[in-house]
Coordinates of N, CA, C and O in Angstrom, one line a residue:
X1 N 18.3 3.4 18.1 CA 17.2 4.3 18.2 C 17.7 5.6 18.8 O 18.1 6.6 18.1
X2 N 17.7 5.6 20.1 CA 18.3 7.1 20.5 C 19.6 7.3 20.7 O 20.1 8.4 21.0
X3 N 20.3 6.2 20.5 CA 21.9 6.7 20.5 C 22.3 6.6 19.0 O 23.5 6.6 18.9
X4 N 21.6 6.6 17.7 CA 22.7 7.0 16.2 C 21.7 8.1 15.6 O 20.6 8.5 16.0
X5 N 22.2 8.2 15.1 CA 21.6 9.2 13.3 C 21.7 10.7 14.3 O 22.2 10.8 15.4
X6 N 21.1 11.6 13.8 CA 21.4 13.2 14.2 C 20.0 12.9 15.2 O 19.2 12.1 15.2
X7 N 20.2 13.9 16.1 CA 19.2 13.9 17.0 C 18.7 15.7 17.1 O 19.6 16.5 17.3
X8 N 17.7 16.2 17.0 CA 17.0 17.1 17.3 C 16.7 17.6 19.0 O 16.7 16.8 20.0
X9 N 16.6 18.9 19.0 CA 16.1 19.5 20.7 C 15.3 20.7 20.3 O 15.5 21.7 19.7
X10 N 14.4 20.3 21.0 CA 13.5 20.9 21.3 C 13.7 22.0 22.5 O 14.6 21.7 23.3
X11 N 13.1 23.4 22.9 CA 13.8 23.5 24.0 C 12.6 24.6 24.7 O 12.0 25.3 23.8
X12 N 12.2 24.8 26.2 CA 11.6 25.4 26.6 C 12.2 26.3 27.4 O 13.1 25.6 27.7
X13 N 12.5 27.6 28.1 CA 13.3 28.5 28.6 C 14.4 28.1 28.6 O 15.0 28.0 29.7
X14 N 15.0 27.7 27.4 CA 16.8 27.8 27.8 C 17.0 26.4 28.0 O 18.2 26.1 27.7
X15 N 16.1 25.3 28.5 CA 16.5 23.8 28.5 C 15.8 23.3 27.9 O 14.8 23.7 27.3
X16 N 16.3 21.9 27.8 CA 16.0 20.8 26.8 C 14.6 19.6 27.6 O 14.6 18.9 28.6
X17 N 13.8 19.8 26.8 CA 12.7 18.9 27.7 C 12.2 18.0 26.6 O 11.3 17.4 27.1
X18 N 12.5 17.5 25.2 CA 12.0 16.8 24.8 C 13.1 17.5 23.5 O 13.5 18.5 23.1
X19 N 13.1 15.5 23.3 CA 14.5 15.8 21.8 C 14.3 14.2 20.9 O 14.2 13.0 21.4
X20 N 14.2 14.4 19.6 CA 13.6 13.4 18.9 C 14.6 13.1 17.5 O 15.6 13.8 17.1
X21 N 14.3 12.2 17.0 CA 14.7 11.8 15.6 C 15.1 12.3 14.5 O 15.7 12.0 13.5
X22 N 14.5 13.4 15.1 CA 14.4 14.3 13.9 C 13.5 16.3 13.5 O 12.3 16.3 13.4
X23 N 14.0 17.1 13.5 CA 13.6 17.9 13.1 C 11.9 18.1 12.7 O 11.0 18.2 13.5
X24 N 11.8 18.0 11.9 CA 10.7 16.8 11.1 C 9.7 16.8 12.0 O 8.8 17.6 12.5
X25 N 10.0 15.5 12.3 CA 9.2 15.1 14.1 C 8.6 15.6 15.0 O 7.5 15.6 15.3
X26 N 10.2 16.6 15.7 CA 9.5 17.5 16.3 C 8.6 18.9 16.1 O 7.7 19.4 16.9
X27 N 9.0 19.2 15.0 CA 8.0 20.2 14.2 C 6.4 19.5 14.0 O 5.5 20.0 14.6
X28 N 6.2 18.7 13.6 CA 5.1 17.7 13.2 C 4.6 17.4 14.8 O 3.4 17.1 14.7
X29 N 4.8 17.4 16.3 CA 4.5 16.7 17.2 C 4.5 18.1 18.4 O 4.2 18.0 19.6
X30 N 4.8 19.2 17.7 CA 5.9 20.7 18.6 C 4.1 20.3 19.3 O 4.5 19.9 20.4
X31 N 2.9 20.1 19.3 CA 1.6 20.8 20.2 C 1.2 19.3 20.3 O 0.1 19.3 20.8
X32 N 1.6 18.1 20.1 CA 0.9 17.1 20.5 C 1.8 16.3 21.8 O 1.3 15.4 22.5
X33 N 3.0 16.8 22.0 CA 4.2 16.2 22.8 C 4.3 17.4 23.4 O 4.5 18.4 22.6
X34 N 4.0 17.6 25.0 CA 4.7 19.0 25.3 C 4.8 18.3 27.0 O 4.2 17.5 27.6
X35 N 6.1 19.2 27.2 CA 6.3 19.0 29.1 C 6.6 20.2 29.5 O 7.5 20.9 28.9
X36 N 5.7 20.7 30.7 CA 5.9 21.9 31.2 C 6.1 21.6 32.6 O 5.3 21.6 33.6
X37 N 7.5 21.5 32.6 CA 8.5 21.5 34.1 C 8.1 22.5 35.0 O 7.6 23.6 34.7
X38 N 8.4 21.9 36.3 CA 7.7 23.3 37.2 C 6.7 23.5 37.3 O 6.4 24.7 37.4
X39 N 5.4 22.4 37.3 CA 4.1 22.5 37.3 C 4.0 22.9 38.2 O 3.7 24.1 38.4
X40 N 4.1 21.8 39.2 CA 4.1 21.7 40.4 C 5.0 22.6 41.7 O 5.8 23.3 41.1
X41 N 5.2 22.7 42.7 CA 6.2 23.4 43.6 C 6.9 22.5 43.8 O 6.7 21.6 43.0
X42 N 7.9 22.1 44.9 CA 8.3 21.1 45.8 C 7.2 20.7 46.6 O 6.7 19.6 46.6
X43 N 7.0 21.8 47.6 CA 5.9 21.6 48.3 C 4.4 21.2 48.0 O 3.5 21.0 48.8
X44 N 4.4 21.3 46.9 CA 2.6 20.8 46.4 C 2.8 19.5 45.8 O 1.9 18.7 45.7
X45 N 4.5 19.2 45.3 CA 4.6 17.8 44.8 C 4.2 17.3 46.4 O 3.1 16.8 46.7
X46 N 5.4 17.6 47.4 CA 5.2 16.6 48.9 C 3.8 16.2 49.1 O 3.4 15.1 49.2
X47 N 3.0 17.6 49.2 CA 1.7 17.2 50.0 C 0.9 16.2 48.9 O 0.1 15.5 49.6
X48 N 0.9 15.8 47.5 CA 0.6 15.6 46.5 C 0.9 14.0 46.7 O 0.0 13.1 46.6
X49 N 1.9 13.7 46.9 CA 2.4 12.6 47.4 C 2.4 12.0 48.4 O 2.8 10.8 48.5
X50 N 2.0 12.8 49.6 CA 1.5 12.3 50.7 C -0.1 12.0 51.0 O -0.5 11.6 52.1
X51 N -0.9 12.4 50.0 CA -1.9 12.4 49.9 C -2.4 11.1 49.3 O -3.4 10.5 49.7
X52 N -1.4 10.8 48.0 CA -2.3 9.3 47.5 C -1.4 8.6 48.0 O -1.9 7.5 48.0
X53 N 0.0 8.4 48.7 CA 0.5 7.6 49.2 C -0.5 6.1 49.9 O -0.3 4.9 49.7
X54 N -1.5 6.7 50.8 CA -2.3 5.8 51.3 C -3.0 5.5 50.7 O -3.1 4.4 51.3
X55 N -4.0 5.4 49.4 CA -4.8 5.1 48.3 C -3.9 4.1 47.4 O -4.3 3.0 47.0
X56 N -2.7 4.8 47.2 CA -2.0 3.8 46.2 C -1.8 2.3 47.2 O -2.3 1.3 46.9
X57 N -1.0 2.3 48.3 CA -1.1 1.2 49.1 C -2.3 0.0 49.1 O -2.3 -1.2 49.3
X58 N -3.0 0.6 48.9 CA -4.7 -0.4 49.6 C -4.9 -0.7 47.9 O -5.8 -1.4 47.4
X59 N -3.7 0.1 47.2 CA -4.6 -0.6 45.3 C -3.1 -1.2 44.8 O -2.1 -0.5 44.6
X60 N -3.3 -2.6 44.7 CA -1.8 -3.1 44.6 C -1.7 -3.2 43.5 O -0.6 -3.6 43.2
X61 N -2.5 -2.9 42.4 CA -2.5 -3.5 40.7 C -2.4 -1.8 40.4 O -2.6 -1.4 39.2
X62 N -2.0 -0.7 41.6 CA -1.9 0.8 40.9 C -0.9 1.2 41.8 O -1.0 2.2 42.4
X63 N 0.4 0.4 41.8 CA 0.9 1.2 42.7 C 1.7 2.4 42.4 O 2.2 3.0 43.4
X64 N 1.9 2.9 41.1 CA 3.1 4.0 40.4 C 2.1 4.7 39.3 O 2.5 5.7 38.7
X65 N 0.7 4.1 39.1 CA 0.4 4.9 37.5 C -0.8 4.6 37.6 O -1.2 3.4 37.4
X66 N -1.8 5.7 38.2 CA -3.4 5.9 38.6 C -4.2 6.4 37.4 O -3.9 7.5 37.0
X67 N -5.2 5.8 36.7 CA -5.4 6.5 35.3 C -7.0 6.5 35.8 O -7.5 5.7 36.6
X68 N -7.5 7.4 35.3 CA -8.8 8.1 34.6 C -9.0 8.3 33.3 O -8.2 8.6 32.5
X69 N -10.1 8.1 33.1 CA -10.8 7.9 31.5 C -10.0 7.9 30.7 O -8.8 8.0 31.1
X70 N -10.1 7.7 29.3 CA -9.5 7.5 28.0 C -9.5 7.9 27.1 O -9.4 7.0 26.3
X71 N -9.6 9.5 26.4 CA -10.1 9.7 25.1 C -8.5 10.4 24.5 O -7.4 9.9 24.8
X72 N -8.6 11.2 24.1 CA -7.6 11.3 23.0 C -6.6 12.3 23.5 O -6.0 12.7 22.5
X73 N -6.4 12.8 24.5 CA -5.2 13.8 25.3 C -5.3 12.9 26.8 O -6.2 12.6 27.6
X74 N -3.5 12.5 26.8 CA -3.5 12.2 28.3 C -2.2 13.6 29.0 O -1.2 14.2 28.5
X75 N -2.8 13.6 30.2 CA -1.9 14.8 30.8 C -1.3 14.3 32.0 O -2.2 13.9 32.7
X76 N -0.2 14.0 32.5 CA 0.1 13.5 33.5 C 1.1 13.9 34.2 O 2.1 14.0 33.6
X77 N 1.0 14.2 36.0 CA 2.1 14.9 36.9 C 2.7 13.6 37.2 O 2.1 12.7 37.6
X78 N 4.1 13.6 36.8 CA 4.9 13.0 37.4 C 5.7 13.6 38.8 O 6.2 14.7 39.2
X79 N 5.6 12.1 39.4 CA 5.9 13.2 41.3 C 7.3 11.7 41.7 O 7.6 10.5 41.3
X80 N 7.8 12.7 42.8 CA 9.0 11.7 43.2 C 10.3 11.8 42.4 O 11.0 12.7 42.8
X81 N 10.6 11.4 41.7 CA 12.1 10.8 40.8 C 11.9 11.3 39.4 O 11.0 11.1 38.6
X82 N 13.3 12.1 39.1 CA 12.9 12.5 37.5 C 13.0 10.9 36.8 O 13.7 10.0 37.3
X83 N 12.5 10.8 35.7 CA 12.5 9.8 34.7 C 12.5 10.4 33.1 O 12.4 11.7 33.0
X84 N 12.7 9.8 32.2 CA 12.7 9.7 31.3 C 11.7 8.8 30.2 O 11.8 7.5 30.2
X85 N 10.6 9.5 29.2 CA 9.4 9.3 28.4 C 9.8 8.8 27.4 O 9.9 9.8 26.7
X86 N 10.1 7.7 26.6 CA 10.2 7.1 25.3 C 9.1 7.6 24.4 O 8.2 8.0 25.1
X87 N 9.0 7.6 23.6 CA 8.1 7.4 22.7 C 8.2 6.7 21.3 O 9.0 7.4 20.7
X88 N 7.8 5.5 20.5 CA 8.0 4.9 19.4 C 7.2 4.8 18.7 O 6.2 4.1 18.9
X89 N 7.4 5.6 17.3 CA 6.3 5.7 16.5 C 6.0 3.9 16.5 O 7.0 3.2 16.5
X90 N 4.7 3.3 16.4 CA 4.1 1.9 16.0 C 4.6 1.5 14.4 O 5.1 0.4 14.1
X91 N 4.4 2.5 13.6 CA 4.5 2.1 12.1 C 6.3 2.2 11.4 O 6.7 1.5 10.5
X92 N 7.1 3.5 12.4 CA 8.2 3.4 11.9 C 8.9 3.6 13.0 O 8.7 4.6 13.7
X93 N 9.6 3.0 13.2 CA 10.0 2.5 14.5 C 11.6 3.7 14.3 O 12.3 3.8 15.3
X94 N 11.9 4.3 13.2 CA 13.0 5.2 13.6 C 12.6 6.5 13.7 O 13.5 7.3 13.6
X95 N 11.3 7.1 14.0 CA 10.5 8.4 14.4 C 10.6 7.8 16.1 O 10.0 6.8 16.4
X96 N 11.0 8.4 16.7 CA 11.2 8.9 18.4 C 10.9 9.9 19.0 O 11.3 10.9 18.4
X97 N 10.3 10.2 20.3 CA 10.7 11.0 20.8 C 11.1 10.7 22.4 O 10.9 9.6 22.9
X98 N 11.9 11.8 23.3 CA 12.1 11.3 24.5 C 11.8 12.2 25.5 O 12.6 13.1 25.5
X99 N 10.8 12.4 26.4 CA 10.5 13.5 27.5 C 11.3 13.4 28.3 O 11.7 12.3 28.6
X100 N 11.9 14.6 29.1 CA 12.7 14.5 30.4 C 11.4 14.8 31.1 O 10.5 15.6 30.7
X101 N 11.3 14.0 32.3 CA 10.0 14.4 33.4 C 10.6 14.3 34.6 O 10.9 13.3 35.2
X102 N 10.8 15.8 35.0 CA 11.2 15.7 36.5 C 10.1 16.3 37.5 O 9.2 17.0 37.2
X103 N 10.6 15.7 38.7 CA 9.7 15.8 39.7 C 8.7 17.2 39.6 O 9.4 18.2 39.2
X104 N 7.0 17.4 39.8 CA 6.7 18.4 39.6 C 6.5 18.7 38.1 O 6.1 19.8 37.8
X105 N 6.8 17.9 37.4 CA 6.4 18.7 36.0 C 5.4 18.1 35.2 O 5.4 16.9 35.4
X106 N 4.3 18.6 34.1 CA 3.5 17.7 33.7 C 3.6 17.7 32.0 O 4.1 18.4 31.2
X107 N 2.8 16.5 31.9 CA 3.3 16.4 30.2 C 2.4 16.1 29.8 O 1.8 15.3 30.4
X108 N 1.9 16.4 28.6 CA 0.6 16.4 27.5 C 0.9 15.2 26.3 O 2.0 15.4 25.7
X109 N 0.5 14.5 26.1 CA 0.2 13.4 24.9 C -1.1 14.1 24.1 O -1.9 14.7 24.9
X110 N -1.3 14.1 23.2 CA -2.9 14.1 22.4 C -2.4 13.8 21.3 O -1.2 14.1 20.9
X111 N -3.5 13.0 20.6 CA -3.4 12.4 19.0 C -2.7 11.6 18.8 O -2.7 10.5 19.3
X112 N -1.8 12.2 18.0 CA -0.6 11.5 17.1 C 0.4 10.9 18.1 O 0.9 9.8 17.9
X113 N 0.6 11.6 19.0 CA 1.4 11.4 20.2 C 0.8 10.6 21.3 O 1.4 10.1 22.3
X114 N -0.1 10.4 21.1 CA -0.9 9.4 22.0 C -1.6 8.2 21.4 O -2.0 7.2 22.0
X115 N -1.8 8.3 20.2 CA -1.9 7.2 19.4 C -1.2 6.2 18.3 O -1.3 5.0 18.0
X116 N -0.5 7.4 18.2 CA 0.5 6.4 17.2 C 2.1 5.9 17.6 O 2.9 5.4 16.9
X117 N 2.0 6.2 18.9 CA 3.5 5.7 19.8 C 3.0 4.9 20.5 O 1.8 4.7 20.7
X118 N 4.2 4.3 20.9 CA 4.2 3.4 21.9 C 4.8 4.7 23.3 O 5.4 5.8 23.2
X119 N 4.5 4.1 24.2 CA 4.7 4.8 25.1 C 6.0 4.1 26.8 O 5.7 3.0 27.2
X120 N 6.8 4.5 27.2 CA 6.9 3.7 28.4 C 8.4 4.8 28.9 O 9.1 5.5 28.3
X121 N 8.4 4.5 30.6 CA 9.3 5.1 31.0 C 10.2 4.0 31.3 O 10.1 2.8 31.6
X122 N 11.2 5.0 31.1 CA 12.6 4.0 30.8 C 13.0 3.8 32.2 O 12.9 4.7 33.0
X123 N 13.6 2.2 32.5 CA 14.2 2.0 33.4 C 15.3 2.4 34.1 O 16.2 2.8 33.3
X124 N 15.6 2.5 35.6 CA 16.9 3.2 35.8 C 18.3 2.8 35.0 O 19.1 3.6 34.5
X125 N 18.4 1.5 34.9 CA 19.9 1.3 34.4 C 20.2 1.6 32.2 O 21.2 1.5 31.5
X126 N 18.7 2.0 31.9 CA 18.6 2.9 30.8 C 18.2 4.5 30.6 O 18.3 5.3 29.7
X127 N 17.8 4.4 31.7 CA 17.1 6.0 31.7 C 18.5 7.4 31.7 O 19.1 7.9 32.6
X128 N 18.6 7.6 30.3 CA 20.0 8.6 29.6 C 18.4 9.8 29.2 O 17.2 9.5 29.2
X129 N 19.0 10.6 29.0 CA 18.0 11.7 28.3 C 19.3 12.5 27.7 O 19.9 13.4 28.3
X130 N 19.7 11.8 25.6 CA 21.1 12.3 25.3 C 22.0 11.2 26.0 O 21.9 10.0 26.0
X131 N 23.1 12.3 26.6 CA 24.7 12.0 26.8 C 23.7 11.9 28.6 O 24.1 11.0 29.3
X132 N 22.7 12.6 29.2 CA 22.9 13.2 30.2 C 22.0 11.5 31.0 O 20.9 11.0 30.6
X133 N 22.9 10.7 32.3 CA 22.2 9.9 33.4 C 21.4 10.5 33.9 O 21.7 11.7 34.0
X134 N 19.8 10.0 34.5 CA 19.2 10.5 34.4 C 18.6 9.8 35.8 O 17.4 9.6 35.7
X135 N 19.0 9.5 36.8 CA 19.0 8.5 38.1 C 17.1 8.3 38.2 O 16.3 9.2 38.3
X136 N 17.0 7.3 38.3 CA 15.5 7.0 38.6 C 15.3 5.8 39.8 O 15.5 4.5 40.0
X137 N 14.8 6.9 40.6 CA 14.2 5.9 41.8 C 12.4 5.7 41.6 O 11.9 5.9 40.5
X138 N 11.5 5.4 42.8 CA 10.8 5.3 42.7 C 9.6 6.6 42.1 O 9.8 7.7 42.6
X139 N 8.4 6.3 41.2 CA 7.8 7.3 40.9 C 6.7 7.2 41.1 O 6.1 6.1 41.1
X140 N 6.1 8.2 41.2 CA 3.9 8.3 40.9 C 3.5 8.9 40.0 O 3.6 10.1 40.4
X141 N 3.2 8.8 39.2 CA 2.6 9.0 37.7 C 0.9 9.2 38.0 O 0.1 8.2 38.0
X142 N 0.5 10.4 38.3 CA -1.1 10.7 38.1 C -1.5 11.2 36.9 O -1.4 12.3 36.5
X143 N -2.2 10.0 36.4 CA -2.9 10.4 35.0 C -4.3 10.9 35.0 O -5.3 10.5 35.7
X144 N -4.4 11.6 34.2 CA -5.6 12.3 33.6 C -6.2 12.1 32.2 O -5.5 12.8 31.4
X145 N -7.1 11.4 31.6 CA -7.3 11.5 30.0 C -8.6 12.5 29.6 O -9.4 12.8 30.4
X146 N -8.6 12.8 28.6 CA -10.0 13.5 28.4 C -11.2 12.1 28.2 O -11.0 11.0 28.4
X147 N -12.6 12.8 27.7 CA -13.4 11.9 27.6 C -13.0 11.7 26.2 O -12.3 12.3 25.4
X148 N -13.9 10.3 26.3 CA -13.8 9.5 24.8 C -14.9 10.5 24.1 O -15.7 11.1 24.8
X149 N -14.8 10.9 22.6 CA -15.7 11.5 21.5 C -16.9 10.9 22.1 O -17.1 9.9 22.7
X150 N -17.6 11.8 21.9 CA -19.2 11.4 22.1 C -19.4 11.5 23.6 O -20.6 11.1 23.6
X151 N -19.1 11.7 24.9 CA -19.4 11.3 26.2 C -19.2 13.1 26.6 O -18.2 13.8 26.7
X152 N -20.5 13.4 26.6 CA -20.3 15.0 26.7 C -21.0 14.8 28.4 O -21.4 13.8 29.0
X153 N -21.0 15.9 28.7 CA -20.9 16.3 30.1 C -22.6 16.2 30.4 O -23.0 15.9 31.5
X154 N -23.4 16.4 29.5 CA -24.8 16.3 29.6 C -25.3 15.0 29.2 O -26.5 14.8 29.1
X155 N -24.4 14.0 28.9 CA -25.1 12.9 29.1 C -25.3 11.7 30.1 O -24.1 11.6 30.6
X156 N -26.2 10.8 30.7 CA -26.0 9.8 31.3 C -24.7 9.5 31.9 O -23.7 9.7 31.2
X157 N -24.3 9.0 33.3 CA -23.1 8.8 33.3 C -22.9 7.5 33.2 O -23.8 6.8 33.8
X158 N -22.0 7.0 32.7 CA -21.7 5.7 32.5 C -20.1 5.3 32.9 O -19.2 6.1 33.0
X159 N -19.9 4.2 33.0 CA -18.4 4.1 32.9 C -17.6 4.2 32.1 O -17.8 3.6 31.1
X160 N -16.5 5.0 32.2 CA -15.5 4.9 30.9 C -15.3 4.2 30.1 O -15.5 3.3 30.9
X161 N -15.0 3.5 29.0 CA -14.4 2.2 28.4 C -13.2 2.1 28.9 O -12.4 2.9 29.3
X162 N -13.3 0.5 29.1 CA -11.7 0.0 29.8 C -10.4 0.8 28.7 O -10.7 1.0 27.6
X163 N -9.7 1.1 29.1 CA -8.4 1.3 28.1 C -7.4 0.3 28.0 O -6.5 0.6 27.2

């Protein structure tokens, strides 16, 4: 998968934040796959992280990946440890893509990119982004989803559907 055939890059000021299978791909996915490094400061990641530090503790089935609702764009600050974002198309498993997510930066899924991949962050003793090691220690992943179709802001509040 990510180590044969030609690989594509994508590139945002001068660096590489997301690089896929194919040309193709990324043209087809350039507004549904995006990471914007540097969301965050250093210092708004710290306080950011010292803030749910105590919340994630007291939730043991949440301790790295806090999610909110479910509809069809997820946005998510990754804080702590850069990592690395797989993506696997479900139907053709040689369409890829791979996010670099480093500390402070946030990344958009919607649609195609959120529906028709699989999704998962790669483990340390896999996490390469390319030729480049990509050291992963521990992380916190705060997720954000939009609402599901139909759950407009003027209706009833109800609970989200499980995801």
């Amino acid at each position: 998968m990510a180590g044969g055939g030609q690989l594509a890059l994508r590139t945002l000021s001068g660096h590489g934040w997301v690089r896929g299978s194919g040309p193709a791909l990324l043209s087809r996915l350039r507004d549904a796959a995006v990471v914007r490094p540097g969301f965050l400061s250093a210092a708004e990641e710290e306080t950011l992280s010292r803030e749910l530090e105590p919340e994630l503790r007291r939730r043991r089935y949440e301790y790295d990946h806090w999610d909110a609702f479910c509809g069809s764009t997820i946005a998510g600050l990754s804080l702590l440890s850069p990592s690395v974002m797989r993506l696997v198309h479900t139907q053709e498993p040689g369409e890829w893509l791979e996010l670099l997510l480093e500390p402070g930066s946030l990344y958009i899924l919607r649609d195609s990119a959120r529906y028709d991949f699989s999704h998962e962050i790669l483990r340390d003793e896999e996490s390469f982004f390319g030729e480049r090691r990509i050291p992963r220690g521990r992380r916190i992943s705060v997720i954000c989803r939009s609402l599901p179709e139909g759950m407009g802001s003027g209706e009833p509040r109800q609970p989200p559907p499980a995801c």
